[in-house]
Short mmCIF file of C-alpha atoms and ligand atoms in Angstrom, two decimals:
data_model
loop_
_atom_site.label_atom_id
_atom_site.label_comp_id
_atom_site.label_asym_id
_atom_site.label_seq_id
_atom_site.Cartn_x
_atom_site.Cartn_y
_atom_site.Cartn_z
CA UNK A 136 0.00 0.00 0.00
CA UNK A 137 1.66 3.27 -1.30
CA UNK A 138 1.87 5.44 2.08
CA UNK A 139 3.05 9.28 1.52
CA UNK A 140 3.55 11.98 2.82
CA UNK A 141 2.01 14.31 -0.10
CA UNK A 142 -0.41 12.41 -2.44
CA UNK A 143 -1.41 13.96 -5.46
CA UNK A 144 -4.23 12.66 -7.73
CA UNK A 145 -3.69 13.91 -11.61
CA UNK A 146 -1.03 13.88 -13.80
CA UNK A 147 -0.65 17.47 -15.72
CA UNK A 148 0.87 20.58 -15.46
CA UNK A 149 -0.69 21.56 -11.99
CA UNK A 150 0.08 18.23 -10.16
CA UNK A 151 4.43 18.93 -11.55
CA UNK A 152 3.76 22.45 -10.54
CA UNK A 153 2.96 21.23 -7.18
CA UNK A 154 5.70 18.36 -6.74
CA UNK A 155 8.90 21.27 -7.59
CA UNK A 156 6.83 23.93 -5.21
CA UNK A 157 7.08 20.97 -2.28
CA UNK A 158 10.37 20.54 -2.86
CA UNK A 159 11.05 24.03 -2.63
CA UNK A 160 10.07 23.67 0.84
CA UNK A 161 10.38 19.94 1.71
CA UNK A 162 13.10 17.99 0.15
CA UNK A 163 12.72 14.70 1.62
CA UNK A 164 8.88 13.91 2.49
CA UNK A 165 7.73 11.09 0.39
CA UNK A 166 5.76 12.27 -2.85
CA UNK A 167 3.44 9.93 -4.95
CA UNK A 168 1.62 10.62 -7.88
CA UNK A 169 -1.27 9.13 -9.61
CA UNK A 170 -2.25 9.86 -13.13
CA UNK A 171 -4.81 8.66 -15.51
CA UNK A 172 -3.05 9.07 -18.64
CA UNK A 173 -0.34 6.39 -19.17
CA UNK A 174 2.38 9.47 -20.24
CA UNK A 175 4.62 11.39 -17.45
CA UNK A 176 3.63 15.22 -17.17
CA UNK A 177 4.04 17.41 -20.09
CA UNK A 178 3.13 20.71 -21.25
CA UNK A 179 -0.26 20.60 -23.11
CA UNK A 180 -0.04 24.29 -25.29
CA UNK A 181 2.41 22.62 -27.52
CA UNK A 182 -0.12 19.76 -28.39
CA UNK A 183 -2.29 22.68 -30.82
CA UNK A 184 0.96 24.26 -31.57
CA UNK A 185 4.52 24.09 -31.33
CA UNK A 186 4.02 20.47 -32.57
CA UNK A 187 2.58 21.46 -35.75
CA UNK A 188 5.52 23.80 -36.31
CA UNK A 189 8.20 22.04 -36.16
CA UNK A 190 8.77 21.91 -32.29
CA UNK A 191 10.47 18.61 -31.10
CA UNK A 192 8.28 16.01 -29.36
CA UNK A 193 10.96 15.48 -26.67
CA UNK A 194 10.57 19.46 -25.43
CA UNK A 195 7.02 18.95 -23.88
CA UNK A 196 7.94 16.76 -20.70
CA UNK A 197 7.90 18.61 -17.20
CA UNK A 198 10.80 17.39 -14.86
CA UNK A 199 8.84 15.72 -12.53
CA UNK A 200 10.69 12.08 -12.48
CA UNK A 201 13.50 14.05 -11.29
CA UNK A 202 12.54 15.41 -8.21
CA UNK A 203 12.32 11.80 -6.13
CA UNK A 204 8.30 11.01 -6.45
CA UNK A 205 6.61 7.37 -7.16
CA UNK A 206 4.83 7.70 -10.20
CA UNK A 207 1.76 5.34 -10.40
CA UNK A 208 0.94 6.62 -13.97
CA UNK A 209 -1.70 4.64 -16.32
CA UNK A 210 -4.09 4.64 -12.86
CA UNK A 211 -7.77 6.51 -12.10
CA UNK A 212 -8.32 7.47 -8.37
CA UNK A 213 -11.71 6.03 -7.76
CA UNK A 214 -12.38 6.88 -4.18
CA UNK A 215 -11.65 9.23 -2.10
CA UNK A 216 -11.75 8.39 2.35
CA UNK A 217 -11.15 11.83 3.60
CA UNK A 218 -11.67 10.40 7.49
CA UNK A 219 -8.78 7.91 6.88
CA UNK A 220 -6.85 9.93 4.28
CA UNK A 221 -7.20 7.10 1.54
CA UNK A 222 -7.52 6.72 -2.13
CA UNK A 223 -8.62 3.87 -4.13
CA UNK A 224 -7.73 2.99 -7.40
CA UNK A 225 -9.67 1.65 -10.12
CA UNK A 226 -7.64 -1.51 -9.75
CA UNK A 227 -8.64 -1.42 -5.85
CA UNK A 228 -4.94 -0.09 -4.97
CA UNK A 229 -4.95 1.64 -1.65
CA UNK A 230 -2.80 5.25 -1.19
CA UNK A 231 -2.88 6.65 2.06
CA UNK A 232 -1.44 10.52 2.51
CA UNK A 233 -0.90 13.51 4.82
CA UNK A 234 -1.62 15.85 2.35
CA UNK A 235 -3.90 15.72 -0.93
CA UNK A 236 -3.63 17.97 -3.51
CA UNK A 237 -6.67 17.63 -6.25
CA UNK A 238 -5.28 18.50 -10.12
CA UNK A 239 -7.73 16.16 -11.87
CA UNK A 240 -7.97 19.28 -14.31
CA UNK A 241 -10.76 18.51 -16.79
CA UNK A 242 -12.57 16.12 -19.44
CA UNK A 243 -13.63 17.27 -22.82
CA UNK A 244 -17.30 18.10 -23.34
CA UNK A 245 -19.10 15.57 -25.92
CA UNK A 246 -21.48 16.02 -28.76
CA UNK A 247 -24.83 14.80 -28.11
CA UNK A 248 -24.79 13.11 -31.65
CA UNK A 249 -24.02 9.84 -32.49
CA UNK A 250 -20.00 10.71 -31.78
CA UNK A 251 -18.19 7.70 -32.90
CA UNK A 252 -15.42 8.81 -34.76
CA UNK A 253 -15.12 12.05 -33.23
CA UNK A 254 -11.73 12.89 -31.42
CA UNK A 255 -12.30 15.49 -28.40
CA UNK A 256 -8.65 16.62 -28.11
CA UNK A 257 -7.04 17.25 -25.02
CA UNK A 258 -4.17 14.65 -23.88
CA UNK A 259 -0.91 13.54 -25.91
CA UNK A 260 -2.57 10.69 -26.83
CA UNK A 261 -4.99 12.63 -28.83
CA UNK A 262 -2.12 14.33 -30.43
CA UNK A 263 -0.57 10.94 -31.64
CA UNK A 264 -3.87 9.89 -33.14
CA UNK A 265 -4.66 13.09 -35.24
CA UNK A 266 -1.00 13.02 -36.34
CA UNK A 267 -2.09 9.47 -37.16
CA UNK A 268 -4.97 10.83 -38.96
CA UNK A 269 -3.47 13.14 -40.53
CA UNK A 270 -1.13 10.53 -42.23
CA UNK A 271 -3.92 8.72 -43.86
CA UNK A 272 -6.48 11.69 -44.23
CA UNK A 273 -6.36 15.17 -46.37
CA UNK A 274 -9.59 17.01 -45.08
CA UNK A 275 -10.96 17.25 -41.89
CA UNK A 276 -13.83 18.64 -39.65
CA UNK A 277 -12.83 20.96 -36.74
CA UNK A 278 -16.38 21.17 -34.16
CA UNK A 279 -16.02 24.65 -31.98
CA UNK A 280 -14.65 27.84 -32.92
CA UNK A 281 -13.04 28.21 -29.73
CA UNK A 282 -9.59 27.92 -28.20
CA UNK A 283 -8.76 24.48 -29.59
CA UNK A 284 -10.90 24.44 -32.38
CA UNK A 285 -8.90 27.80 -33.84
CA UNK A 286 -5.77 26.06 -33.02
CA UNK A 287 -6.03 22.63 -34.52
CA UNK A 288 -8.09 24.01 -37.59
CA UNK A 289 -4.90 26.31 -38.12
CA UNK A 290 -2.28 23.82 -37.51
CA UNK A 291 -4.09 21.31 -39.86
CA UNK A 292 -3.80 24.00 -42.36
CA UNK A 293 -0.43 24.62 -42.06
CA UNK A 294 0.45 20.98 -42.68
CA UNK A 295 -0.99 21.22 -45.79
CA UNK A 296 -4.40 20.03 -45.08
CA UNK A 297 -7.86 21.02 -45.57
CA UNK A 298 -9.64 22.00 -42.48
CA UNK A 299 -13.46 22.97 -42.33
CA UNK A 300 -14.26 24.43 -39.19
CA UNK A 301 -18.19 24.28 -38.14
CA UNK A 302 -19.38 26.11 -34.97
CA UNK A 303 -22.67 27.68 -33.54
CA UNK A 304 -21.70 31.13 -33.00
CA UNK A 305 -21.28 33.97 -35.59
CA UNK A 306 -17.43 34.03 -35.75
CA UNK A 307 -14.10 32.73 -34.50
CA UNK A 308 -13.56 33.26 -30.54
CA UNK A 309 -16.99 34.80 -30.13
CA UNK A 310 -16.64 34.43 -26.62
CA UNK A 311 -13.81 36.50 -26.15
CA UNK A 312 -13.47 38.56 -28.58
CA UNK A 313 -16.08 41.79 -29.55
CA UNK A 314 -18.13 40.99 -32.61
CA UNK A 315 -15.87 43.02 -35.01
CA UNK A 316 -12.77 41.02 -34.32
CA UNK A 317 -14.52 37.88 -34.46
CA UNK A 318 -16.17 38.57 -37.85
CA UNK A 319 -12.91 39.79 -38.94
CA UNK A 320 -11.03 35.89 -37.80
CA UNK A 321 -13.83 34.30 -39.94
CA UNK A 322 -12.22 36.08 -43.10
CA UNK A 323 -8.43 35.73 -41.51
CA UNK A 324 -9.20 31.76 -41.60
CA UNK A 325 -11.11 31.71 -44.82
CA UNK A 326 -7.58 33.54 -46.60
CA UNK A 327 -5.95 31.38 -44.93
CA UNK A 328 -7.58 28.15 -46.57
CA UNK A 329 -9.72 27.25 -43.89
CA UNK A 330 -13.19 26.76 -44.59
CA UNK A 331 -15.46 28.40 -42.17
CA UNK A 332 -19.27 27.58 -41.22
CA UNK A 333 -20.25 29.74 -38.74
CA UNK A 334 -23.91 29.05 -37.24
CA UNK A 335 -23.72 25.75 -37.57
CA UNK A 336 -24.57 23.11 -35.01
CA UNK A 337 -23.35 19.21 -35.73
CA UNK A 338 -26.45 16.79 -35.53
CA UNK A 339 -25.51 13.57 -36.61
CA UNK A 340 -21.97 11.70 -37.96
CA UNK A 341 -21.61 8.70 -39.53
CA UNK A 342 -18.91 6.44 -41.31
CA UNK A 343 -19.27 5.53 -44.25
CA UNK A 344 -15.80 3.23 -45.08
CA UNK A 345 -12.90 5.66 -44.57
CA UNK A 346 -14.90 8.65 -44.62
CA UNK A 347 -17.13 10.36 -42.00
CA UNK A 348 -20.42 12.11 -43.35
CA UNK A 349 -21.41 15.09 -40.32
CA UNK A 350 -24.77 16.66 -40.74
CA UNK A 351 -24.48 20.20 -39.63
CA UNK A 352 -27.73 22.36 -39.05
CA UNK A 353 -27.73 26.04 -40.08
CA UNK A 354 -28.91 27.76 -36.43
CA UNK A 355 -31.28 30.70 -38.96
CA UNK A 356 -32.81 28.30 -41.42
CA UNK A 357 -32.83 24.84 -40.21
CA UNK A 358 -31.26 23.84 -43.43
CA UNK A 359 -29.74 20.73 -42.94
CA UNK A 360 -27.01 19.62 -45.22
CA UNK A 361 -23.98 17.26 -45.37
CA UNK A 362 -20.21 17.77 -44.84
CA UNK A 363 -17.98 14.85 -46.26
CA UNK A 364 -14.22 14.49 -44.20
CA UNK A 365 -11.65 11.82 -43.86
CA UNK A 366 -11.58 12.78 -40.16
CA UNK A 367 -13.09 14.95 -36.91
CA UNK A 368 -11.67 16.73 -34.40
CA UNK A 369 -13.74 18.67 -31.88
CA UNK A 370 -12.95 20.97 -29.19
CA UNK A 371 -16.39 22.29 -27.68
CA UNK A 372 -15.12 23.02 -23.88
CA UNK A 373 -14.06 20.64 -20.97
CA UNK A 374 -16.23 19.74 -17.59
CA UNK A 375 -13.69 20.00 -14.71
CA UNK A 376 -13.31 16.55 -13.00
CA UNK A 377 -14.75 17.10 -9.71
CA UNK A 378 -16.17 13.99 -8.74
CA UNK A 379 -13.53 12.50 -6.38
CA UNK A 380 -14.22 16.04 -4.39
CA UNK A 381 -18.03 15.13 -4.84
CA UNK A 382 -17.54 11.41 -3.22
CA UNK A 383 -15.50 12.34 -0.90
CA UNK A 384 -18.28 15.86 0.23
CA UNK A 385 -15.99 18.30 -0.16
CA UNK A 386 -17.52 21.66 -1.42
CA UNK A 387 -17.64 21.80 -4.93
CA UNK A 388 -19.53 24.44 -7.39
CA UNK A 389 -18.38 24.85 -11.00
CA UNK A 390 -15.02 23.17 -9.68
CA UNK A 391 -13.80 22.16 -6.08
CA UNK A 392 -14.09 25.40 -4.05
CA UNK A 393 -10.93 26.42 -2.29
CA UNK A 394 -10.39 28.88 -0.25
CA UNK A 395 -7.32 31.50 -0.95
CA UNK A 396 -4.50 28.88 0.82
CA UNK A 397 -5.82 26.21 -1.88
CA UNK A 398 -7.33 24.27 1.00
CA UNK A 399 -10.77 22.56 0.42
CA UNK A 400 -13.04 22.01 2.87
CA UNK A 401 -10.85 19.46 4.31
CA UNK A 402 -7.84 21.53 5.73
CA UNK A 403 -5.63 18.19 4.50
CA UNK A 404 -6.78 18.20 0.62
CA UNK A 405 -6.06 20.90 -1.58
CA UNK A 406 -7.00 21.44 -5.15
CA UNK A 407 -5.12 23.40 -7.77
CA UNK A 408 -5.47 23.83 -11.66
CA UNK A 409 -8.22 23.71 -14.34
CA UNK A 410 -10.46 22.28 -11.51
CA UNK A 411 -10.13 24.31 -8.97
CA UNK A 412 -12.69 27.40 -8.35
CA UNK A 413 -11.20 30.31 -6.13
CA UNK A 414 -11.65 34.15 -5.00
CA UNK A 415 -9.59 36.40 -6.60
CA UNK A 416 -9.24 39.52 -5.37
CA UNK A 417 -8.67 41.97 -8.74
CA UNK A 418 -12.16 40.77 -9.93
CA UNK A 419 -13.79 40.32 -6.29
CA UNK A 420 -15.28 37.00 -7.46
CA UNK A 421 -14.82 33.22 -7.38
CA UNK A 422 -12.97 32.22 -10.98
CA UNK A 423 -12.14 28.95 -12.36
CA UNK A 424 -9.02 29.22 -14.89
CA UNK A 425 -8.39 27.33 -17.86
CA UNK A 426 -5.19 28.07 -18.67
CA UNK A 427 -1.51 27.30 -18.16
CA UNK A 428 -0.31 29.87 -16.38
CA UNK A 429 -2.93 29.35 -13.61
CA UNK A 430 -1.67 25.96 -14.07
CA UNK A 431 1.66 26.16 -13.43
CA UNK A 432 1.36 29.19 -10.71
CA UNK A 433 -1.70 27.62 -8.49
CA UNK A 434 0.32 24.08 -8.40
CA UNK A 435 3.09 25.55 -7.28
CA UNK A 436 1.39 28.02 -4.66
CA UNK A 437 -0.82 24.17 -3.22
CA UNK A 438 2.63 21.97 -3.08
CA UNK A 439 4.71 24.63 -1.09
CA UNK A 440 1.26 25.11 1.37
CA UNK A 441 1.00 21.40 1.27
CA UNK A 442 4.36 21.54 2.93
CA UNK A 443 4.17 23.91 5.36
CA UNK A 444 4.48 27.17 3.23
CA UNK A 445 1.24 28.57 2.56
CA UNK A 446 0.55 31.92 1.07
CA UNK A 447 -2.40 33.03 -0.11
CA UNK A 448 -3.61 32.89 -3.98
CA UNK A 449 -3.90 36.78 -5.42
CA UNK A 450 -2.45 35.81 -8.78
CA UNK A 451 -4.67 37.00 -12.16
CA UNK A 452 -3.72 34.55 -14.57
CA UNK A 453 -2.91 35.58 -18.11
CA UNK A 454 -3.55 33.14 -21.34
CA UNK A 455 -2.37 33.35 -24.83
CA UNK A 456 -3.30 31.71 -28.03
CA UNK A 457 -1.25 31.50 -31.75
CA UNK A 458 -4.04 31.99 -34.46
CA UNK A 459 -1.64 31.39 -37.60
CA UNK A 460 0.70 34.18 -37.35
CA UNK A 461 -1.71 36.26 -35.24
CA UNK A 462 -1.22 35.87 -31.58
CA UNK A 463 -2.28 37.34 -28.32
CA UNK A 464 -1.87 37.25 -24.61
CA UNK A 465 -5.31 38.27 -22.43
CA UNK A 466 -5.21 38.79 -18.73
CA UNK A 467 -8.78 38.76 -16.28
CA UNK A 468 -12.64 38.36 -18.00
CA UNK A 469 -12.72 38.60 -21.82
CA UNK A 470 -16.49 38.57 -22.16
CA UNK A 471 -17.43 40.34 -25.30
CA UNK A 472 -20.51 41.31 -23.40
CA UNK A 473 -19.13 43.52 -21.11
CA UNK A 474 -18.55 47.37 -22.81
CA UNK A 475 -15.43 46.82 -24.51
CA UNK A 476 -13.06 50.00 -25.75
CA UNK A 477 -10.62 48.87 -29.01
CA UNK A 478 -7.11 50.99 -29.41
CA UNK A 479 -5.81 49.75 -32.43
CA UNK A 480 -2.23 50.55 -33.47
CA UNK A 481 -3.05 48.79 -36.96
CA UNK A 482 -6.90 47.62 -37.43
CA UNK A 483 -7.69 43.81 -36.17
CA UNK A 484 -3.56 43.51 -36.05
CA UNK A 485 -1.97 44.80 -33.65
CA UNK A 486 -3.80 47.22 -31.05
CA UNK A 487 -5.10 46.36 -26.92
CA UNK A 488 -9.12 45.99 -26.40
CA UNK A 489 -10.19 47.04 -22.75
CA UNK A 490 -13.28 45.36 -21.35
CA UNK A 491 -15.44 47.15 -18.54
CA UNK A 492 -18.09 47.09 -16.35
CA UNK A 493 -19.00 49.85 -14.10
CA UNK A 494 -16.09 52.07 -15.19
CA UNK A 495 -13.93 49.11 -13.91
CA UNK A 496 -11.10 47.40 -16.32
CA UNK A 497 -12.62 43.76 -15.90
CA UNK A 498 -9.82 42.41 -18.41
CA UNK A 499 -7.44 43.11 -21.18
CA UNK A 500 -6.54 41.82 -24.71
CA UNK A 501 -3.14 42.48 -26.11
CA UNK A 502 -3.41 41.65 -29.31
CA UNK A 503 0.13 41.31 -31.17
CA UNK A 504 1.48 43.29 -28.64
CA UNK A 505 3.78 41.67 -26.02
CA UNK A 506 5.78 42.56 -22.63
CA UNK A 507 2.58 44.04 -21.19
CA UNK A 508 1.02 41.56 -19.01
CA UNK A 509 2.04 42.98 -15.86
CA UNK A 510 0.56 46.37 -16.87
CA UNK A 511 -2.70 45.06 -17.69
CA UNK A 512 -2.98 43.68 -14.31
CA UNK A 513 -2.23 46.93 -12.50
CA UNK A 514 -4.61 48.41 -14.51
CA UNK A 515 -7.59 45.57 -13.43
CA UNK A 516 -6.86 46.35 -9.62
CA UNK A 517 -6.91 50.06 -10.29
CA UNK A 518 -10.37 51.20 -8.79
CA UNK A 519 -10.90 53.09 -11.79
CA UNK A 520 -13.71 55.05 -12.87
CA UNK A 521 -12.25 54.89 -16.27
CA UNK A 522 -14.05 56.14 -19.26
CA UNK A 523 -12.95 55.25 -22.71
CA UNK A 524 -10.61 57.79 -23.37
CA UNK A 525 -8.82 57.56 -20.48
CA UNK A 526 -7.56 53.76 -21.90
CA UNK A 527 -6.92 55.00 -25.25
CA UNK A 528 -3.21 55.17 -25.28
CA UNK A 529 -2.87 53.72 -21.81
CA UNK A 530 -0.99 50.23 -23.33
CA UNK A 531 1.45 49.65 -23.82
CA UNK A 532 2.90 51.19 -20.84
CA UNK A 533 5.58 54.05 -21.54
CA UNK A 534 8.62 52.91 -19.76
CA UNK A 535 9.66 54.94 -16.73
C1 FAD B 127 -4.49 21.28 -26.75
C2 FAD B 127 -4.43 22.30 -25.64
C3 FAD B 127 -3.84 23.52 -25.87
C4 FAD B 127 -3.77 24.47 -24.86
N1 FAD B 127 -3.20 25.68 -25.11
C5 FAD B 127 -3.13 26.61 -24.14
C6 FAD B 127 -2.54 27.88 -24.40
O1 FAD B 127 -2.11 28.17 -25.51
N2 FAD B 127 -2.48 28.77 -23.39
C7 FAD B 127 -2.94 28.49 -22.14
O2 FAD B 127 -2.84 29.34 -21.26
N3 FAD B 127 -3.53 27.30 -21.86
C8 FAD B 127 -3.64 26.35 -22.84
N4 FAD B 127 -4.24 25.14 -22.59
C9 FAD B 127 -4.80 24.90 -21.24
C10 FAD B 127 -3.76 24.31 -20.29
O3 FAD B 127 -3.06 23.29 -20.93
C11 FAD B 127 -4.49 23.80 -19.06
O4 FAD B 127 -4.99 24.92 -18.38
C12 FAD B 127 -3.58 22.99 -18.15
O5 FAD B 127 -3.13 21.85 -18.82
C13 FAD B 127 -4.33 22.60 -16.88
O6 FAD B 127 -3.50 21.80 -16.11
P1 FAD B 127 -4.10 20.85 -14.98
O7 FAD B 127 -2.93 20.12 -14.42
O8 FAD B 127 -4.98 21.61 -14.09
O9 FAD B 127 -5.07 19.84 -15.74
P2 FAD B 127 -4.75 18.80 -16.87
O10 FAD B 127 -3.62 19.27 -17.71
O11 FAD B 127 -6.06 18.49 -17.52
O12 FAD B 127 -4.26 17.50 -16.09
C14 FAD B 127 -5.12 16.74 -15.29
C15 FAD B 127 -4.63 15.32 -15.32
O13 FAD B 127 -5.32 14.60 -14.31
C16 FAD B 127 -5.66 13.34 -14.81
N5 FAD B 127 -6.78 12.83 -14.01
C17 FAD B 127 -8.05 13.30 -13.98
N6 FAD B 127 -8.80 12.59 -13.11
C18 FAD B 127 -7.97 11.66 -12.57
C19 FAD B 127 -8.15 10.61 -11.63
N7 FAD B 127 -9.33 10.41 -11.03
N8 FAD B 127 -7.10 9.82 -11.33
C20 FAD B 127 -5.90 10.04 -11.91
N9 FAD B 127 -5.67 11.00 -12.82
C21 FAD B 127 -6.70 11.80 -13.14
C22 FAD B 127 -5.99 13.59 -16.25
O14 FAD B 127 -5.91 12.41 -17.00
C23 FAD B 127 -4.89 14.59 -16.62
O15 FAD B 127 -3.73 13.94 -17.02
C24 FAD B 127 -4.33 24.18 -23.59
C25 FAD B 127 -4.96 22.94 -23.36
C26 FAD B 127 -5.02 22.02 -24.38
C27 FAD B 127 -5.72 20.69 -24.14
#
């Protein structure tokens, strides 16, 4: 029976975070890890990316074997005992800790069609298989317009294949981005040999031989009609894993609630990453973060207050995506339906878009312009009132 001192359950970028922030602190207490997927840590960005542009394989793994933890990898925590500190496996292995930390991050949203044949990317493994795909295949169906969908339906693309990209909404990140820039991506894509269906929703798919027939619904007219690929990829949103939490009664919500130490409602179990739901401070609300910098800054916050260090939580997370040789980093809430005010430098290419609500900075999107993270935070925990042309001008920052 694996006994340790620090257990943690999940195998991505918040659970190595974690392990190197407990070592900061602790270098000797036992670690043990278990992880679903049968692959060590790695970085996931890369999967959408760097991969499809050349970047090695071998640069995605974390460090984590190095820094003296058992890794039971290829295992799913089943149960969690929170009385007698114990996890069960799905092959009925017990783990008994001191400390649990929670990085179970999050599982892809499915289509309620008939999905066979539909890969909802997330892991490495998915990676290999659409490479795989890709191989055999030359055009493919990309489901969602958002984060992944973008990504993969570009880096097909760029590998010289033919990617048709179907999604509800009106345009390209229409949950992040105002309407304008949005629209303007759907044309972006298009010159870029992508073939875009916005307001589209996916109702059936079937094989027929090597090929995969999707019937896609247009959202105004009804109109149903067919869409012929060798292969389809889907990226519609993940559901953060939360049901070890839920077994085990700890207080969950849209994630497992924690309060600013990382702590659940068991002082002894902490949760970090994609699942975890917190209070930050800038936006005065509880926020659950999707993104790899929360990642890797949370996990390492939860191991070193695992191991005795604790400090509390106040970091905004920023994200960043590569949209063919556009690219961004965004910092706090992107929600196109607060007021937004747009600065562009050069029209939908390089500029910063402010969003507000009650004369607050809620968020900020640097598009194509870089180094200015750190300014769009102070500006989100500035009480403000701003009105729109006091931002215009404000990033980037002037140095000092
Ligand atoms: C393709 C892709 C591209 C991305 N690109 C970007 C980007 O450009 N910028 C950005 O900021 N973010 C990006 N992200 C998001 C970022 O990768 C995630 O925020 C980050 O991986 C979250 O880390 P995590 O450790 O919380 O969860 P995960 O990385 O999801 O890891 C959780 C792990 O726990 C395992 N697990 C779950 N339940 C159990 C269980 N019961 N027992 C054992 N193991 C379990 C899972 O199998 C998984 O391995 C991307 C994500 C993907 C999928």
């Amino acid at each position: 029976m694996p006994d340790s001192k620090y257990l943690i359950v999940g195998g991505g970028m918040a659970a190595d975070a974690a392990i190197h922030g407990i070592r900061e602190v602790d270098s000797k207490g036992s670690i043990a890890l278990i992880g679903a997927e049968s692959d060590p840590p790695y970085d996931r960005p890369p999967l959408s990316k760097g991969l499809w542009k050349g970047k090695p394989l071998d640069t995605i793994w974390r460090d984590t074997s190095k820094q003296a933890v058992e890794l039971y990898l290829g295992r799913e925590a089943k149960t969690l005992d929170p009385q007698n500190k114990r996890i069960v496996d799905e092959h009925g292995a017990v783990y008994t800790f001191e400390k649990l930390l929670l990085a179970t991050g999050g599982t892809p949203r499915e289509l309620p069609a008939r999905a066979g044949r539909i890969l909802y990317f997330r892991s490495l493994q998915d990676y290999r298989t659409l490479r795989a795909m890709a191989e055999q295949g030359r055009r493919f169906g990309v489901i969602g317009g958002g984060f992944i969908g973008s990504e993969i339906a570009a880096a097909l693309t760029m590998n010289g294949k033919e990617a048709v990209m179907i999604f509800p909404g009106e345009g390209i990140g229409d949950r992040t981005f105002p309407r304008d820039l949005s629209k303007f991506l759907n044309g972006y894509y298009i010159q870029q040999g992508v073939q875009v269906l916005p307001g589209q929703s996916v109702v059936d798919v079937e094989a027929h031989g090597e090929q995969v027939v999707f019937k896609v619904r247009d959202e105004k007219t009804s109109k149903i009609c067919d869409v012929t690929v060798d292969g389809v990829v889907a990226g519609i949103g993940i559901q953060p894993n939360i049901e070890l939490a839920e077994i085990a009664g700890l207080e969950t919500g849209n994630g497992i609630i924690v309060n600013e130490f990382l702590q659940t409602s068991h002082a002894d179990i902490y949760a970090a990453g994609d699942v975890a739901a917190f209070h930050n401070p800038a936006l005065s609300r509880y926020i659950r973060v999707e993104h790899e910098d929360n990642a890797n800054t949370m996990g390492r916050v939860a191991g070193r207050a695992m191991a005795g260090k604790p400090e509390p939580y106040r970091h905004l997370p920023f994200f960043y995506s590569d949209l063919f040789d556009l690219g961004y980093e965004a910092v706090g809430e992107l929600d196109p339906r607060l007021e937004t005010v747009t600065d562009w430098q050069e029209p939908f290419r390089k500029g910063v878009i402010y969003y507000l609500q009650d004369a607050r900075v809620r968020g900020v999107l640097l598009w194509n312009v870089w180094g200015q993270v750190d300014a769009a935070r102070s500006l989100i925990a500035e009480p403000g009132p701003f009105k729109p042309a006091d931002l215009k001008g404000r990033l980037p920052a002037k140095k000092a």
